[in-house]
PDB file of C-alpha atoms and ligand atoms in Angstrom:
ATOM      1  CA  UNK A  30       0.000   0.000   0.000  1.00  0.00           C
ATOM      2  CA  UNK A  31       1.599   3.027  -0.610  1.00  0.00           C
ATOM      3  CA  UNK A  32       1.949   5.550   1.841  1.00  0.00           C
ATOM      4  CA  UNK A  33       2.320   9.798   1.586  1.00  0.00           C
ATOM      5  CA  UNK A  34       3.120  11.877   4.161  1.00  0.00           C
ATOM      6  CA  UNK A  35       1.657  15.913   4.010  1.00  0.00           C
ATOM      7  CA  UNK A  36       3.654  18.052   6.257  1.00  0.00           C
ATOM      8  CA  UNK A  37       3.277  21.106   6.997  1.00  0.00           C
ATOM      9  CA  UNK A  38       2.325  23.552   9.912  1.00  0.00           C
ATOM     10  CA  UNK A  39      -1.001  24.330   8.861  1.00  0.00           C
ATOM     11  CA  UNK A  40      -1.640  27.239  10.666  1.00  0.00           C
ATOM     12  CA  UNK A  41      -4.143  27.289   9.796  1.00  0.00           C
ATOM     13  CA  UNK A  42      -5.061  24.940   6.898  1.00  0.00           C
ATOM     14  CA  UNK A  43      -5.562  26.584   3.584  1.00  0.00           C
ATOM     15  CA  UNK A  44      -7.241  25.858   0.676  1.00  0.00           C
ATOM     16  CA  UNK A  45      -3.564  25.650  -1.136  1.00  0.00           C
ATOM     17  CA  UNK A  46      -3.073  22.542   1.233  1.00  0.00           C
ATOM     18  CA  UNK A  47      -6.207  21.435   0.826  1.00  0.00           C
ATOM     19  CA  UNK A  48      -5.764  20.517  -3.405  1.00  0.00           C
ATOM     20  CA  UNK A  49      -2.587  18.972  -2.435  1.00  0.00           C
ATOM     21  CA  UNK A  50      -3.667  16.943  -0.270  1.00  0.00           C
ATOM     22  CA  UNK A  51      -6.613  15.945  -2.325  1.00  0.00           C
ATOM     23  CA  UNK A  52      -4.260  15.369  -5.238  1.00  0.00           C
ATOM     24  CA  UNK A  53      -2.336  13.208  -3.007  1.00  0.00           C
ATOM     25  CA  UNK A  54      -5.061  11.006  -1.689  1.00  0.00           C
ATOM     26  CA  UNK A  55      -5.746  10.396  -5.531  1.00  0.00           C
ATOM     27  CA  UNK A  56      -2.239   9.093  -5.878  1.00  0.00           C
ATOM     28  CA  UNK A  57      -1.751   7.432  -2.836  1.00  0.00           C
ATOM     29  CA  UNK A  58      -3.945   4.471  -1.127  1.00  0.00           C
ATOM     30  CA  UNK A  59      -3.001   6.261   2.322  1.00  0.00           C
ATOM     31  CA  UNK A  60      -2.101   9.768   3.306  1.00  0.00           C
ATOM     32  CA  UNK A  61      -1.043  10.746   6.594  1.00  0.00           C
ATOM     33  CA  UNK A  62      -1.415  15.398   6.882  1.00  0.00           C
ATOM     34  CA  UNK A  63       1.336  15.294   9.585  1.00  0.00           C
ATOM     35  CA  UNK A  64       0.686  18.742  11.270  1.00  0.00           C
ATOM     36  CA  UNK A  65       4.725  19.850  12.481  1.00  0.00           C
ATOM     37  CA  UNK A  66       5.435  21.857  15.480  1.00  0.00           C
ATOM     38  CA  UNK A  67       8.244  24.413  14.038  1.00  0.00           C
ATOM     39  CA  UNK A  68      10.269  25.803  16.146  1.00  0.00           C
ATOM     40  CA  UNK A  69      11.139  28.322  13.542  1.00  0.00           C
ATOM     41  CA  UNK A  70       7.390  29.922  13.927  1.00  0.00           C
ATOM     42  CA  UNK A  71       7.051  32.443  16.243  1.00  0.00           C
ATOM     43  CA  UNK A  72       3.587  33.051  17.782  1.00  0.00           C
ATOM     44  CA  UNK A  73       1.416  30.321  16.360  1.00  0.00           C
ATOM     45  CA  UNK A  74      -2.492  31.828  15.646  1.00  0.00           C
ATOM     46  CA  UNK A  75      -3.471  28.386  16.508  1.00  0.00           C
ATOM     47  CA  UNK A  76      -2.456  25.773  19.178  1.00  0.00           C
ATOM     48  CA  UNK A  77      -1.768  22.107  17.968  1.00  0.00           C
ATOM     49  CA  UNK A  78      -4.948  20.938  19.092  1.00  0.00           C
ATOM     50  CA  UNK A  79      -6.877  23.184  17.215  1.00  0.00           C
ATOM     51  CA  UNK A  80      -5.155  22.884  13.549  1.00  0.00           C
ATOM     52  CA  UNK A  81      -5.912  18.825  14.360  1.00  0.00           C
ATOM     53  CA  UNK A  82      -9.525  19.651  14.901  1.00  0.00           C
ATOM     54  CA  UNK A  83      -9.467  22.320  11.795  1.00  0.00           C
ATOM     55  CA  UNK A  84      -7.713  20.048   9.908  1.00  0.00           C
ATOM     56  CA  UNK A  85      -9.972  16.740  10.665  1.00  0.00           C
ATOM     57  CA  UNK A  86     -12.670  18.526  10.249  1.00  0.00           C
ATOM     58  CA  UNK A  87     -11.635  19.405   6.886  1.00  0.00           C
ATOM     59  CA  UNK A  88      -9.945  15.999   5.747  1.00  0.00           C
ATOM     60  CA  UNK A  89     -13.001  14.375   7.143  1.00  0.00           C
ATOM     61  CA  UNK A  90     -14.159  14.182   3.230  1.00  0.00           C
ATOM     62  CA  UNK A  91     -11.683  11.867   1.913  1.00  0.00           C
ATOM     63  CA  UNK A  92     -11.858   8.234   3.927  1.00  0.00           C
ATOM     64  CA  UNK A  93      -7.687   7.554   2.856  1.00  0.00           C
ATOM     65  CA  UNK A  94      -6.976  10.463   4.812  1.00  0.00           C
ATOM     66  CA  UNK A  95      -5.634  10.920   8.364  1.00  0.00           C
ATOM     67  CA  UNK A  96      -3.929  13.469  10.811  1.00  0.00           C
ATOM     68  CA  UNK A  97      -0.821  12.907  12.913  1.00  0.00           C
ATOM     69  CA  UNK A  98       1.307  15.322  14.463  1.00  0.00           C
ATOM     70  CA  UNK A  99       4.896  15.241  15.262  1.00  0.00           C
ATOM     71  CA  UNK A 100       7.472  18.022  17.191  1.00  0.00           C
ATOM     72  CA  UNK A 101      10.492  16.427  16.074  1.00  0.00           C
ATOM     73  CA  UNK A 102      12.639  15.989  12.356  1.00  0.00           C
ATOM     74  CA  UNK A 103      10.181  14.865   9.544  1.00  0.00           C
ATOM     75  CA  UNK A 104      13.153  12.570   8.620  1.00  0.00           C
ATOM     76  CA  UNK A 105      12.700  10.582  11.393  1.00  0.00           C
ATOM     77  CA  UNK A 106       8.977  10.664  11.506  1.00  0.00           C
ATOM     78  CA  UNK A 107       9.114   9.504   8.227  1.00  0.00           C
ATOM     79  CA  UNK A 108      10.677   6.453   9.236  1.00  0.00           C
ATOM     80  CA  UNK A 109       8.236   4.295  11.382  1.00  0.00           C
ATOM     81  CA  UNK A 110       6.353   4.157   7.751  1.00  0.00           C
ATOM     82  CA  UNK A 111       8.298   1.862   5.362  1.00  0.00           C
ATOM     83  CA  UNK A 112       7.995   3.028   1.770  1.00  0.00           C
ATOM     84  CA  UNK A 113       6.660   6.238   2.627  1.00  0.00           C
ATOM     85  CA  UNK A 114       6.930   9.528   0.522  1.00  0.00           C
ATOM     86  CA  UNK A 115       6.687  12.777   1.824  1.00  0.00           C
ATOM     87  CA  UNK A 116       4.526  15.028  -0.435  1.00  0.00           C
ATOM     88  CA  UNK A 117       4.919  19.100  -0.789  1.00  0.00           C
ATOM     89  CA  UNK A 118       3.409  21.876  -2.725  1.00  0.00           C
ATOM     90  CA  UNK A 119       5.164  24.053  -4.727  1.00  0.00           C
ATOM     91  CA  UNK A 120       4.272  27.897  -5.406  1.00  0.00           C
ATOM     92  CA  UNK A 121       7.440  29.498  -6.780  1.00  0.00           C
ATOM     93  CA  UNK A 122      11.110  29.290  -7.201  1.00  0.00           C
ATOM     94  CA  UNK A 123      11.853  30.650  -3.125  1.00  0.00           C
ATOM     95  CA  UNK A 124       9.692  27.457  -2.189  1.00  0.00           C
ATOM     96  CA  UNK A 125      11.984  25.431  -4.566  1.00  0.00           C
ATOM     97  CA  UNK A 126      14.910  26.433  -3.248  1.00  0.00           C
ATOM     98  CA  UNK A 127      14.133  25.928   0.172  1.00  0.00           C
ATOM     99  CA  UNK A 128      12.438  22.414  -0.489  1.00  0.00           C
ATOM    100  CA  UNK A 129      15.894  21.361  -2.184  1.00  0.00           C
ATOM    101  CA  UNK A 130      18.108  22.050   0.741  1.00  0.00           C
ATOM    102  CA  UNK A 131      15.226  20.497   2.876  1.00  0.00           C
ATOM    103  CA  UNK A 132      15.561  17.583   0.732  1.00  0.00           C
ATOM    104  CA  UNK A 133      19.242  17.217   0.901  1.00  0.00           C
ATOM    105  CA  UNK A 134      18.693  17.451   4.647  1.00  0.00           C
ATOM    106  CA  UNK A 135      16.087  14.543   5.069  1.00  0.00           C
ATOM    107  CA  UNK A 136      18.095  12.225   2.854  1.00  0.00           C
ATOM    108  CA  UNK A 137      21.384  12.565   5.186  1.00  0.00           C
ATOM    109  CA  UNK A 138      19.015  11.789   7.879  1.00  0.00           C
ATOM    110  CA  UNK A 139      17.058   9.164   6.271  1.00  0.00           C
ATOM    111  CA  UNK A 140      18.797   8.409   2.934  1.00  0.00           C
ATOM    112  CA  UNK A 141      15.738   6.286   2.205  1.00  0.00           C
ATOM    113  CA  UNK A 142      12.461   9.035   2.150  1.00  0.00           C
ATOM    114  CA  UNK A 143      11.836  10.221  -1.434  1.00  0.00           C
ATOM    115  CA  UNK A 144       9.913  13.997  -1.690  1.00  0.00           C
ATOM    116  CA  UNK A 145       7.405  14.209  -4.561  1.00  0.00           C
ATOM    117  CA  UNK A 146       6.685  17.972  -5.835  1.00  0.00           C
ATOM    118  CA  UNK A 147       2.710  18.399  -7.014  1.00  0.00           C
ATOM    119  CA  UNK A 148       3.010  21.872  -8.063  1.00  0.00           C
ATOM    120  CA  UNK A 149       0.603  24.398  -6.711  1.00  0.00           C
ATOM    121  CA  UNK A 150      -2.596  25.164  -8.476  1.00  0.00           C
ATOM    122  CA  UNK A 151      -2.579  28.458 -10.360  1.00  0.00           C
ATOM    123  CA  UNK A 152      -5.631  29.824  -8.261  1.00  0.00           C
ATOM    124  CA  UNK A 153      -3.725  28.902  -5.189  1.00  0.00           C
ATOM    125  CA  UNK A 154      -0.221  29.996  -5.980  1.00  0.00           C
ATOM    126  CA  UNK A 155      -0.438  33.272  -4.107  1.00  0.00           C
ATOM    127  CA  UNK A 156      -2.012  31.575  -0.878  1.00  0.00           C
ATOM    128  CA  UNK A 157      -0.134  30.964   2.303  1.00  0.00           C
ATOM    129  CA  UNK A 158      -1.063  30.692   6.281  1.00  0.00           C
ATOM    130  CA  UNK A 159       0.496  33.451   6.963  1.00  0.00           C
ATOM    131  CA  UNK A 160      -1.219  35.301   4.111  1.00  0.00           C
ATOM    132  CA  UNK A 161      -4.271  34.172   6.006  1.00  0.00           C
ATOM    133  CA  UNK A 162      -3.519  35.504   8.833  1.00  0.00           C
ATOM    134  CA  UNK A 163      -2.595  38.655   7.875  1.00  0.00           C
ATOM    135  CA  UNK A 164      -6.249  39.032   6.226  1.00  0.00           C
ATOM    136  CA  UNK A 165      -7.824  37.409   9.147  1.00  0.00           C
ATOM    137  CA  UNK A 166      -5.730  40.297  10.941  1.00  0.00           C
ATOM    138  CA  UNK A 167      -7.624  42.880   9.202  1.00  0.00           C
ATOM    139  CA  UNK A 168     -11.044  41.140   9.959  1.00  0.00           C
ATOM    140  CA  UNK A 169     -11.525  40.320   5.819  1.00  0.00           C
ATOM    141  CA  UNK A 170     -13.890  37.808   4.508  1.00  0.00           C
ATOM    142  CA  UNK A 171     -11.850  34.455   3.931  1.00  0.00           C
ATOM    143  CA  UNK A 172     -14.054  32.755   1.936  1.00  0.00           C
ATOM    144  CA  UNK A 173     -12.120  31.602  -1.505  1.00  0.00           C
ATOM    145  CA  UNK A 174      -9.097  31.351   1.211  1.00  0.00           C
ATOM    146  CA  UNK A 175      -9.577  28.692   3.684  1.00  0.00           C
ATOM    147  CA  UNK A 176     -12.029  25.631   3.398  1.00  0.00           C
ATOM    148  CA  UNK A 177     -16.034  26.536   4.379  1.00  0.00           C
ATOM    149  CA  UNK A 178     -16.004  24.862   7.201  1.00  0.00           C
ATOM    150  CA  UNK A 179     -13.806  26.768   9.115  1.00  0.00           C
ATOM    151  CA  UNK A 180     -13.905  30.225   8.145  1.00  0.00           C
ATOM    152  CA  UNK A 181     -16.201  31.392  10.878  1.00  0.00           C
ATOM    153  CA  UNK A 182     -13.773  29.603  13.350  1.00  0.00           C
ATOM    154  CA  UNK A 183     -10.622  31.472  12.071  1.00  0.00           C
ATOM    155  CA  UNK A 184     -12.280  34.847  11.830  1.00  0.00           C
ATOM    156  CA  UNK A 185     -13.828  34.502  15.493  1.00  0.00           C
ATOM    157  CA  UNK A 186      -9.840  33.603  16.814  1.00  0.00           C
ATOM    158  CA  UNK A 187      -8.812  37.197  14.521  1.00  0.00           C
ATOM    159  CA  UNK A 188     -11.490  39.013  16.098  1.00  0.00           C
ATOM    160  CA  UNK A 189     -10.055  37.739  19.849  1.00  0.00           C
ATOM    161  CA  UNK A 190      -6.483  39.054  18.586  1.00  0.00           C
ATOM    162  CA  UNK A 191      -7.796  41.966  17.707  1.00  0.00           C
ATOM    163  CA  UNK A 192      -8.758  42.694  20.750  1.00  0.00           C
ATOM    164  CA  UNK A 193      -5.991  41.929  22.628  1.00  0.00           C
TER     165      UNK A 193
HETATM  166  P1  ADP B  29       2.662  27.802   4.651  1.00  0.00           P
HETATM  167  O1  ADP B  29       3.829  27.801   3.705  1.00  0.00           O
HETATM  168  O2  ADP B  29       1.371  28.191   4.041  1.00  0.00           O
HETATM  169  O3  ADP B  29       2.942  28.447   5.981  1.00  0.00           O
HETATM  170  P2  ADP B  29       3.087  25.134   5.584  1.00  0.00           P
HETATM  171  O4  ADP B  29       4.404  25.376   6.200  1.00  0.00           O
HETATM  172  O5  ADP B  29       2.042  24.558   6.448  1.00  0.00           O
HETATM  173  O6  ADP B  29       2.371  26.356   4.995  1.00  0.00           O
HETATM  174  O7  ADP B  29       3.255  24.329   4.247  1.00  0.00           O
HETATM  175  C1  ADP B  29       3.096  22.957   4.150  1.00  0.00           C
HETATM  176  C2  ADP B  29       3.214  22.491   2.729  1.00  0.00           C
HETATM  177  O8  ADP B  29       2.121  22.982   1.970  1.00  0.00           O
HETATM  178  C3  ADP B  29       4.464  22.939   1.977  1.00  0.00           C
HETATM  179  O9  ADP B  29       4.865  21.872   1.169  1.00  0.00           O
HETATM  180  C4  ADP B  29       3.983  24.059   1.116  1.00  0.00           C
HETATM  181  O10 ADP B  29       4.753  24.198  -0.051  1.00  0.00           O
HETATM  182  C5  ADP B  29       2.588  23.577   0.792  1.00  0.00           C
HETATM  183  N1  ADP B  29       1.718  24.685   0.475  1.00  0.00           N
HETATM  184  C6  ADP B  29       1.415  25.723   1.248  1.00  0.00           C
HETATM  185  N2  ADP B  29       0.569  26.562   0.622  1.00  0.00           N
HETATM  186  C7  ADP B  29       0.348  26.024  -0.607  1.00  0.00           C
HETATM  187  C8  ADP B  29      -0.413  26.421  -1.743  1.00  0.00           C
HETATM  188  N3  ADP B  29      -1.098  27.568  -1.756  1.00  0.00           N
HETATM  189  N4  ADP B  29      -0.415  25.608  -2.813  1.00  0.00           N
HETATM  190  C9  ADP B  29       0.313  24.473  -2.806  1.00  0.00           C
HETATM  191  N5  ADP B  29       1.053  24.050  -1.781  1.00  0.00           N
HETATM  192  C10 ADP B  29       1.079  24.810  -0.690  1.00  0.00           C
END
């Protein structure tokens, strides 16, 4: 059976992650959207346990699909699935150049992973979490953004923030 892996910190889910990952449970018998904990990103908008829920909620569609999450290398998360393939989206040339060195990385670690590329849908290329957030910020209608069934959730958390 073959296996792909989504990572990504999904914060929140967008509806850029959401073709690839639909595109991936095409592909793949299994996919596992493994929601990282990046130490990298300052100030998460959402906790872990509320991307999962987001996230389920969302992936709840496709019956191939489930969520993990993981705090450590994706290299060695990767390897407790045998045959697995980590699957990414790609935008533009600054996500391909950071993917590559990301790829060199994972196969030092685990010389075994492969990385497929899907790249991005045109309609989707400009979309990002943090481009999310920064509309949410603004209290914006994000709709054509994020999936339906969690815009209301996402706006409610922006209007919190800005209120803080
Ligand atoms: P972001 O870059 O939006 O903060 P993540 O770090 O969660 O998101 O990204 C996880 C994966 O999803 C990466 O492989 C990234 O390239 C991919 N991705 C993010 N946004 C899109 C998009 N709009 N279209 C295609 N792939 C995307």
């Amino acid at each position: 059976m073959s296996l792909a892996i989504c990572p990504g910190s999904f914060d929140p889910i967008t509806l850029g992650h959401l073709d690839i990952i639909s595109r991936s449970a095409q592909i793949f018998d299994n996919v596992i959207v493994c929601i990282m904990f990046n130490s990298n990103k300052t100030k998460p908008m959402f906790a872990i346990s509320e991307r999962v829920e987001m996230v389920k909620k969302v992936v709840e569609r496709f019956p191939n699909v489930r969520v993990d999450t993981s705090d450590g290398l994706l290299a060695e998360y990767a390897k407790q699935f045998d045959g697995a393939v980590i699957v990414k989206g790609l935008r533009a040339a600054s996500d391909f150049e950071y993917e590559f060195q990301m790829n060199h990385i994972n196969k030092k670690i685990n010389p075994e992973l492969e990385t497929m590329f899907l790249t991005a849908n045109e309609k989707y290329t400009f979309l990002s979490s943090s481009v999310v957030r920064e509309v949410a910020s603004y209290g914006a209608d994000l709709t054509g953004f994020v999936p339906r069934e969690i815009v209301d959730e996402i706006e409610e958390k922006a209007k919190l923030w800005r209120q803080k």
